PDB file of C-alpha atoms in Angstrom:
ATOM      1  CA  MET A 137     -37.480 104.254 243.058  1.00 77.00           C
ATOM      2  CA  LYS A 138     -34.574 102.054 242.045  1.00 90.00           C
ATOM      3  CA  SER A 139     -31.443 103.448 240.460  1.00 94.00           C
ATOM      4  CA  ALA A 140     -30.761 103.062 236.753  1.00 95.00           C
ATOM      5  CA  LYS A 141     -28.061 100.493 237.531  1.00 95.00           C
ATOM      6  CA  GLU A 142     -30.465  98.419 239.625  1.00 96.00           C
ATOM      7  CA  TYR A 143     -33.058  98.447 236.853  1.00 97.00           C
ATOM      8  CA  LEU A 144     -30.477  97.457 234.264  1.00 97.00           C
ATOM      9  CA  ASP A 145     -29.149  94.607 236.412  1.00 96.00           C
ATOM     10  CA  GLN A 146     -32.699  93.343 236.993  1.00 96.00           C
ATOM     11  CA  ARG A 147     -34.253  93.709 233.539  1.00 97.00           C
ATOM     12  CA  PHE A 148     -31.274  93.403 231.194  1.00 97.00           C
ATOM     13  CA  PRO A 149     -28.887  90.818 232.684  1.00 96.00           C
ATOM     14  CA  GLN A 150     -27.858  89.793 229.148  1.00 96.00           C
ATOM     15  CA  PHE A 151     -25.919  93.056 228.769  1.00 97.00           C
ATOM     16  CA  GLU A 152     -22.217  93.019 229.611  1.00 95.00           C
ATOM     17  CA  PRO A 153     -21.408  94.554 233.031  1.00 96.00           C
ATOM     18  CA  GLU A 154     -19.464  97.319 231.278  1.00 96.00           C
ATOM     19  CA  LEU A 155     -22.473  98.085 229.074  1.00 96.00           C
ATOM     20  CA  ARG A 156     -24.867  98.225 232.015  1.00 97.00           C
ATOM     21  CA  GLN A 157     -22.505 100.594 233.799  1.00 96.00           C
ATOM     22  CA  LEU A 158     -22.204 102.809 230.724  1.00 96.00           C
ATOM     23  CA  LEU A 159     -25.972 102.944 230.259  1.00 96.00           C
ATOM     24  CA  ALA A 160     -26.484 103.725 233.939  1.00 96.00           C
ATOM     25  CA  THR A 161     -24.090 106.643 233.614  1.00 96.00           C
ATOM     26  CA  HIS A 162     -25.794 108.187 230.598  1.00 95.00           C
ATOM     27  CA  CYS A 163     -29.477 107.274 230.859  1.00 95.00           C
ATOM     28  CA  VAL A 164     -32.291 109.060 232.676  1.00 95.00           C
ATOM     29  CA  VAL A 165     -34.918 107.283 234.770  1.00 96.00           C
ATOM     30  CA  LYS A 166     -38.413 108.606 234.014  1.00 96.00           C
ATOM     31  CA  SER A 167     -41.721 107.682 235.640  1.00 96.00           C
ATOM     32  CA  LEU A 168     -45.061 108.063 233.886  1.00 96.00           C
ATOM     33  CA  GLN A 169     -48.572 107.740 235.229  1.00 96.00           C
ATOM     34  CA  ALA A 170     -51.213 105.416 233.779  1.00 94.00           C
ATOM     35  CA  GLY A 171     -52.839 107.069 230.779  1.00 93.00           C
ATOM     36  CA  GLU A 172     -49.941 109.446 230.144  1.00 95.00           C
ATOM     37  CA  LYS A 173     -48.610 109.761 226.593  1.00 92.00           C
ATOM     38  CA  MET A 174     -45.042 108.529 226.324  1.00 92.00           C
ATOM     39  CA  VAL A 175     -44.672 109.209 222.603  1.00 89.00           C
ATOM     40  CA  GLN A 176     -46.839 111.371 220.374  1.00 88.00           C
ATOM     41  CA  THR A 177     -47.277 111.100 216.632  1.00 86.00           C
ATOM     42  CA  GLY A 178     -45.075 113.623 214.861  1.00 86.00           C
ATOM     43  CA  GLN A 179     -42.536 114.144 217.623  1.00 85.00           C
ATOM     44  CA  TYR A 180     -38.774 113.753 217.225  1.00 83.00           C
ATOM     45  CA  PHE A 181     -36.959 111.248 219.413  1.00 81.00           C
ATOM     46  CA  ARG A 182     -34.031 112.430 221.487  1.00 83.00           C
ATOM     47  CA  SER A 183     -33.570 109.106 223.223  1.00 87.00           C
ATOM     48  CA  THR A 184     -34.348 105.402 223.075  1.00 90.00           C
ATOM     49  CA  MET A 185     -36.764 103.990 225.667  1.00 92.00           C
ATOM     50  CA  LEU A 186     -36.149 100.837 227.684  1.00 96.00           C
ATOM     51  CA  ILE A 187     -39.186  99.674 229.676  1.00 96.00           C
ATOM     52  CA  VAL A 188     -38.281  98.623 233.229  1.00 97.00           C
ATOM     53  CA  GLU A 189     -41.604  98.785 235.104  1.00 97.00           C
ATOM     54  CA  GLY A 190     -45.272  98.835 234.084  1.00 95.00           C
ATOM     55  CA  ARG A 191     -46.798  98.364 230.680  1.00 93.00           C
ATOM     56  CA  ALA A 192     -47.373 100.542 227.617  1.00 94.00           C
ATOM     57  CA  LYS A 193     -49.549 100.282 224.505  1.00 92.00           C
ATOM     58  CA  LEU A 194     -48.456 101.343 221.047  1.00 91.00           C
ATOM     59  CA  TYR A 195     -51.057 102.792 218.673  1.00 89.00           C
ATOM     60  CA  ARG A 196     -51.193 103.879 215.069  1.00 85.00           C
ATOM     61  CA  GLU A 197     -53.297 107.013 214.607  1.00 79.00           C
ATOM     62  CA  GLY A 198     -55.522 107.455 211.557  1.00 73.00           C
ATOM     63  CA  GLU A 199     -55.907 110.603 209.512  1.00 69.00           C
ATOM     64  CA  GLU A 200     -59.344 111.219 210.988  1.00 67.00           C
ATOM     65  CA  GLY A 201     -58.188 110.819 214.563  1.00 65.00           C
ATOM     66  CA  GLY A 202     -58.966 107.133 215.118  1.00 72.00           C
ATOM     67  CA  GLU A 203     -56.551 104.882 216.973  1.00 78.00           C
ATOM     68  CA  PHE A 204     -55.524 101.314 216.153  1.00 83.00           C
ATOM     69  CA  PHE A 205     -53.812  99.195 218.807  1.00 87.00           C
ATOM     70  CA  MET A 206     -50.665  97.458 217.557  1.00 87.00           C
ATOM     71  CA  TYR A 207     -48.782  95.847 220.451  1.00 88.00           C
ATOM     72  CA  TYR A 208     -47.614  96.131 224.057  1.00 90.00           C
ATOM     73  CA  LEU A 209     -44.280  97.173 225.500  1.00 93.00           C
ATOM     74  CA  GLU A 210     -43.345  95.170 228.598  1.00 93.00           C
ATOM     75  CA  PRO A 211     -40.509  95.354 231.172  1.00 96.00           C
ATOM     76  CA  GLY A 212     -37.238  94.205 229.640  1.00 96.00           C
ATOM     77  CA  GLN A 213     -38.254  95.421 226.197  1.00 95.00           C
ATOM     78  CA  ALA A 214     -37.448  98.501 224.141  1.00 93.00           C
ATOM     79  CA  CYS A 215     -39.406 100.711 221.782  1.00 86.00           C
ATOM     80  CA  ALA A 216     -38.074  99.647 218.380  1.00 86.00           C
ATOM     81  CA  LEU A 217     -39.370 102.780 216.682  1.00 80.00           C
ATOM     82  CA  SER A 218     -37.542 105.013 219.147  1.00 80.00           C
ATOM     83  CA  MET A 219     -34.352 103.188 218.171  1.00 82.00           C
ATOM     84  CA  MET A 220     -34.996 103.568 214.462  1.00 76.00           C
ATOM     85  CA  CYS A 221     -36.371 107.111 214.403  1.00 70.00           C
ATOM     86  CA  SER A 222     -33.830 108.541 216.820  1.00 64.00           C
ATOM     87  CA  THR A 223     -30.814 107.349 214.818  1.00 64.00           C
ATOM     88  CA  ARG A 224     -32.337 108.579 211.538  1.00 67.00           C
ATOM     89  CA  GLN A 225     -33.705 111.797 213.073  1.00 70.00           C
ATOM     90  CA  GLN A 226     -37.211 110.952 211.877  1.00 75.00           C
ATOM     91  CA  VAL A 227     -40.501 111.801 213.547  1.00 80.00           C
ATOM     92  CA  SER A 228     -42.651 109.164 215.199  1.00 83.00           C
ATOM     93  CA  GLU A 229     -45.552 107.727 213.229  1.00 82.00           C
ATOM     94  CA  VAL A 230     -47.110 106.080 216.287  1.00 85.00           C
ATOM     95  CA  MET A 231     -48.370 106.990 219.738  1.00 90.00           C
ATOM     96  CA  VAL A 232     -47.345 105.198 222.951  1.00 93.00           C
ATOM     97  CA  ILE A 233     -49.482 105.430 226.086  1.00 94.00           C
ATOM     98  CA  ALA A 234     -48.701 104.072 229.558  1.00 95.00           C
ATOM     99  CA  GLU A 235     -51.422 101.522 230.347  1.00 91.00           C
ATOM    100  CA  GLU A 236     -50.366 101.520 234.002  1.00 92.00           C
ATOM    101  CA  ASP A 237     -47.786 103.422 236.030  1.00 95.00           C
ATOM    102  CA  THR A 238     -44.625 102.883 234.006  1.00 97.00           C
ATOM    103  CA  THR A 239     -40.913 103.536 234.417  1.00 97.00           C
ATOM    104  CA  VAL A 240     -38.514 103.851 231.494  1.00 97.00           C
ATOM    105  CA  LEU A 241     -34.818 104.411 230.978  1.00 96.00           C
ATOM    106  CA  LEU A 242     -34.070 107.081 228.385  1.00 95.00           C
ATOM    107  CA  ILE A 243     -30.828 106.489 226.504  1.00 93.00           C
ATOM    108  CA  PRO A 244     -29.535 109.533 224.563  1.00 90.00           C
ATOM    109  CA  ILE A 245     -29.220 109.077 220.821  1.00 85.00           C
ATOM    110  CA  GLY A 246     -25.674 110.459 220.918  1.00 85.00           C
ATOM    111  CA  ILE A 247     -24.267 107.159 222.178  1.00 90.00           C
ATOM    112  CA  MET A 248     -26.339 104.805 220.008  1.00 86.00           C
ATOM    113  CA  ASP A 249     -23.753 104.333 217.256  1.00 84.00           C
ATOM    114  CA  ASP A 250     -21.040 103.559 219.810  1.00 90.00           C
ATOM    115  CA  LEU A 251     -23.274 101.008 221.534  1.00 92.00           C
ATOM    116  CA  MET A 252     -23.947  99.178 218.265  1.00 89.00           C
ATOM    117  CA  GLY A 253     -20.260  99.042 217.367  1.00 90.00           C
ATOM    118  CA  GLN A 254     -18.743  98.235 220.753  1.00 94.00           C
ATOM    119  CA  TYR A 255     -21.168  95.891 222.515  1.00 95.00           C
ATOM    120  CA  LYS A 256     -22.386  92.656 220.938  1.00 95.00           C
ATOM    121  CA  SER A 257     -25.128  92.202 223.532  1.00 96.00           C
ATOM    122  CA  TRP A 258     -26.603  95.589 222.576  1.00 96.00           C
ATOM    123  CA  TYR A 259     -26.330  94.787 218.866  1.00 94.00           C
ATOM    124  CA  TYR A 260     -28.161  91.482 219.333  1.00 95.00           C
ATOM    125  CA  PHE A 261     -30.740  93.155 221.585  1.00 96.00           C
ATOM    126  CA  VAL A 262     -31.550  95.716 218.904  1.00 93.00           C
ATOM    127  CA  ILE A 263     -31.821  93.027 216.203  1.00 93.00           C
ATOM    128  CA  GLU A 264     -34.056  90.869 218.411  1.00 94.00           C
ATOM    129  CA  THR A 265     -36.234  93.878 219.213  1.00 93.00           C
ATOM    130  CA  TYR A 266     -36.754  94.581 215.509  1.00 91.00           C
ATOM    131  CA  ARG A 267     -37.492  90.893 214.820  1.00 93.00           C
ATOM    132  CA  THR A 268     -40.028  90.617 217.643  1.00 91.00           C
ATOM    133  CA  ARG A 269     -41.886  93.768 216.625  1.00 88.00           C
ATOM    134  CA  TYR A 270     -41.930  92.655 212.992  1.00 89.00           C
ATOM    135  CA  GLU A 271     -43.517  89.348 213.973  1.00 91.00           C
ATOM    136  CA  GLU A 272     -46.089  91.140 216.126  1.00 86.00           C
ATOM    137  CA  LEU A 273     -46.998  93.409 213.234  1.00 84.00           C
ATOM    138  CA  LEU A 274     -47.474  90.375 210.981  1.00 89.00           C
ATOM    139  CA  VAL A 275     -49.945  88.994 213.526  1.00 86.00           C
ATOM    140  CA  VAL A 276     -51.827  92.306 213.525  1.00 83.00           C
ATOM    141  CA  ILE A 277     -51.945  92.353 209.720  1.00 85.00           C
ATOM    142  CA  ASP A 278     -53.216  88.756 209.616  1.00 88.00           C
ATOM    143  CA  GLN A 279     -55.929  89.591 212.130  1.00 84.00           C
ATOM    144  CA  VAL A 280     -57.115  92.636 210.209  1.00 82.00           C
ATOM    145  CA  ILE A 281     -57.019  91.116 206.719  1.00 84.00           C
ATOM    146  CA  PHE A 282     -57.986  87.493 207.258  1.00 86.00           C
ATOM    147  CA  LYS A 283     -60.095  87.423 210.437  1.00 89.00           C
ATOM    148  CA  GLY A 284     -63.607  88.588 211.240  1.00 92.00           C
ATOM    149  CA  MET A 285     -64.274  90.861 214.200  1.00 94.00           C
ATOM    150  CA  ASP A 286     -65.434  87.937 216.349  1.00 94.00           C
ATOM    151  CA  GLU A 287     -62.103  86.147 215.812  1.00 93.00           C
ATOM    152  CA  ARG A 288     -60.149  89.353 216.371  1.00 93.00           C
ATOM    153  CA  LEU A 289     -61.993  89.949 219.642  1.00 94.00           C
ATOM    154  CA  GLU A 290     -61.283  86.414 220.816  1.00 92.00           C
ATOM    155  CA  PHE A 291     -57.598  86.764 219.976  1.00 90.00           C
ATOM    156  CA  TYR A 292     -57.478  90.152 221.710  1.00 91.00           C
ATOM    157  CA  LEU A 293     -59.057  88.836 224.917  1.00 91.00           C
ATOM    158  CA  LYS A 294     -56.866  85.748 225.068  1.00 89.00           C
ATOM    159  CA  ASN A 295     -53.800  87.913 224.569  1.00 85.00           C
ATOM    160  CA  GLN A 296     -54.917  90.262 227.348  1.00 85.00           C
ATOM    161  CA  TYR A 297     -55.465  87.429 229.822  1.00 85.00           C
ATOM    162  CA  LYS A 298     -52.152  85.853 228.895  1.00 83.00           C
ATOM    163  CA  LYS A 299     -50.275  89.122 229.367  1.00 79.00           C
ATOM    164  CA  LEU A 300     -51.926  89.888 232.699  1.00 79.00           C
ATOM    165  CA  GLN A 301     -51.866  86.249 233.876  1.00 80.00           C
ATOM    166  CA  SER A 302     -55.361  86.710 235.236  1.00 82.00           C
ATOM    167  CA  ARG A 303     -58.846  85.583 234.245  1.00 84.00           C
ATOM    168  CA  GLU A 304     -60.271  88.963 235.248  1.00 89.00           C
ATOM    169  CA  LEU A 305     -59.822  91.781 232.765  1.00 89.00           C
ATOM    170  CA  ALA A 306     -60.719  95.256 234.036  1.00 90.00           C
ATOM    171  CA  ILE A 307     -61.506  96.976 230.754  1.00 90.00           C
ATOM    172  CA  THR A 308     -64.558  98.679 229.283  1.00 92.00           C
ATOM    173  CA  HIS A 309     -66.328  97.742 226.077  1.00 94.00           C
ATOM    174  CA  GLN A 310     -65.371 101.157 224.694  1.00 93.00           C
ATOM    175  CA  GLU A 311     -61.664 100.591 225.395  1.00 91.00           C
ATOM    176  CA  ILE A 312     -61.789  97.281 223.550  1.00 93.00           C
ATOM    177  CA  ALA A 313     -63.616  98.957 220.667  1.00 92.00           C
ATOM    178  CA  ASN A 314     -60.937 101.649 220.505  1.00 89.00           C
ATOM    179  CA  ASP A 315     -58.155  99.076 220.408  1.00 89.00           C
ATOM    180  CA  LEU A 316     -59.858  97.101 217.636  1.00 90.00           C
ATOM    181  CA  ASN A 317     -60.975 100.209 215.735  1.00 86.00           C
ATOM    182  CA  THR A 318     -64.678  99.374 215.802  1.00 90.00           C
ATOM    183  CA  SER A 319     -67.794 100.521 217.651  1.00 92.00           C
ATOM    184  CA  ARG A 320     -68.752  99.822 221.253  1.00 93.00           C
ATOM    185  CA  GLU A 321     -72.067  98.370 220.074  1.00 96.00           C
ATOM    186  CA  VAL A 322     -70.295  95.738 217.965  1.00 96.00           C
ATOM    187  CA  ILE A 323     -68.030  94.739 220.867  1.00 95.00           C
ATOM    188  CA  SER A 324     -70.924  94.585 223.327  1.00 95.00           C
ATOM    189  CA  ARG A 325     -72.909  92.356 220.969  1.00 96.00           C
ATOM    190  CA  LEU A 326     -70.001  89.984 220.419  1.00 96.00           C
ATOM    191  CA  LEU A 327     -69.173  89.835 224.126  1.00 95.00           C
ATOM    192  CA  LYS A 328     -72.790  89.019 224.923  1.00 95.00           C
ATOM    193  CA  LYS A 329     -72.685  86.219 222.351  1.00 95.00           C
ATOM    194  CA  MET A 330     -69.516  84.824 223.952  1.00 94.00           C
ATOM    195  CA  GLU A 331     -71.213  84.984 227.356  1.00 93.00           C
ATOM    196  CA  GLN A 332     -74.183  83.017 226.013  1.00 94.00           C
ATOM    197  CA  GLN A 333     -71.685  80.420 224.788  1.00 93.00           C
ATOM    198  CA  GLN A 334     -70.361  80.271 228.377  1.00 92.00           C
ATOM    199  CA  ARG A 335     -66.893  81.357 227.317  1.00 92.00           C
ATOM    200  CA  LEU A 336     -66.816  84.390 229.592  1.00 92.00           C
ATOM    201  CA  VAL A 337     -68.882  86.275 232.166  1.00 94.00           C
ATOM    202  CA  LEU A 338     -69.610  89.982 231.887  1.00 95.00           C
ATOM    203  CA  HIS A 339     -69.401  91.636 235.296  1.00 92.00           C
ATOM    204  CA  ARG A 340     -70.053  95.281 236.093  1.00 86.00           C
ATOM    205  CA  ASN A 341     -66.405  96.365 236.128  1.00 87.00           C
ATOM    206  CA  TYR A 342     -64.540  93.489 234.527  1.00 92.00           C
ATOM    207  CA  ILE A 343     -64.735  90.529 232.142  1.00 93.00           C
ATOM    208  CA  GLU A 344     -64.088  87.045 233.496  1.00 92.00           C
ATOM    209  CA  TRP A 345     -62.607  84.507 231.083  1.00 88.00           C
ATOM    210  CA  LEU A 346     -63.849  80.946 231.576  1.00 86.00           C
ATOM    211  CA  GLU A 347     -62.000  78.986 228.912  1.00 75.00           C
ATOM    212  CA  THR A 348     -58.544  77.529 229.276  1.00 67.00           C
ATOM    213  CA  THR A 349     -56.215  79.678 227.171  1.00 55.00           C
TER     214      THR A 349
END
């Protein structure tokens, strides 16, 4: 495993050298396995998470236990809610799960105020993180309110292939249904329809995208 300083130099070159050194001194490197919960609904944050390896998915949990996929966290990004909730000492209202083996840097909340006041690159990073997540949430809201499930599924698949940079998506119909908060039967029917339209091919363990995205 790389050191915190190596991860910071690789993933966050926009930070001042002094800031990267400070973060390396105070942060903790943590590795999580695929499927492991990184954040649970209702927990207090003691640190802010910077993603340096792997990929995580952020969910909103319903009152009856359902899950709704919101967006991904990729290397070089931060969990905006961990920034917000940690500084305000609020509990998390979302759940974050490692989609694959993931490594994060945990920055203690005790130095957050100093970072915002002393380092412009950190200030701009936090603002950009909030802006990006806000825009992603607007996309989610538009999909839910204005789009049918067939359009939402198409958008979801295209986004998956774009993120993974591969035409082969190793995911089950049930996992897609969970992310889109619908039933497996609905997803299977829509996927079969897309296959009949020669837009994708359903294999035993993966979905192959045929269209140019």
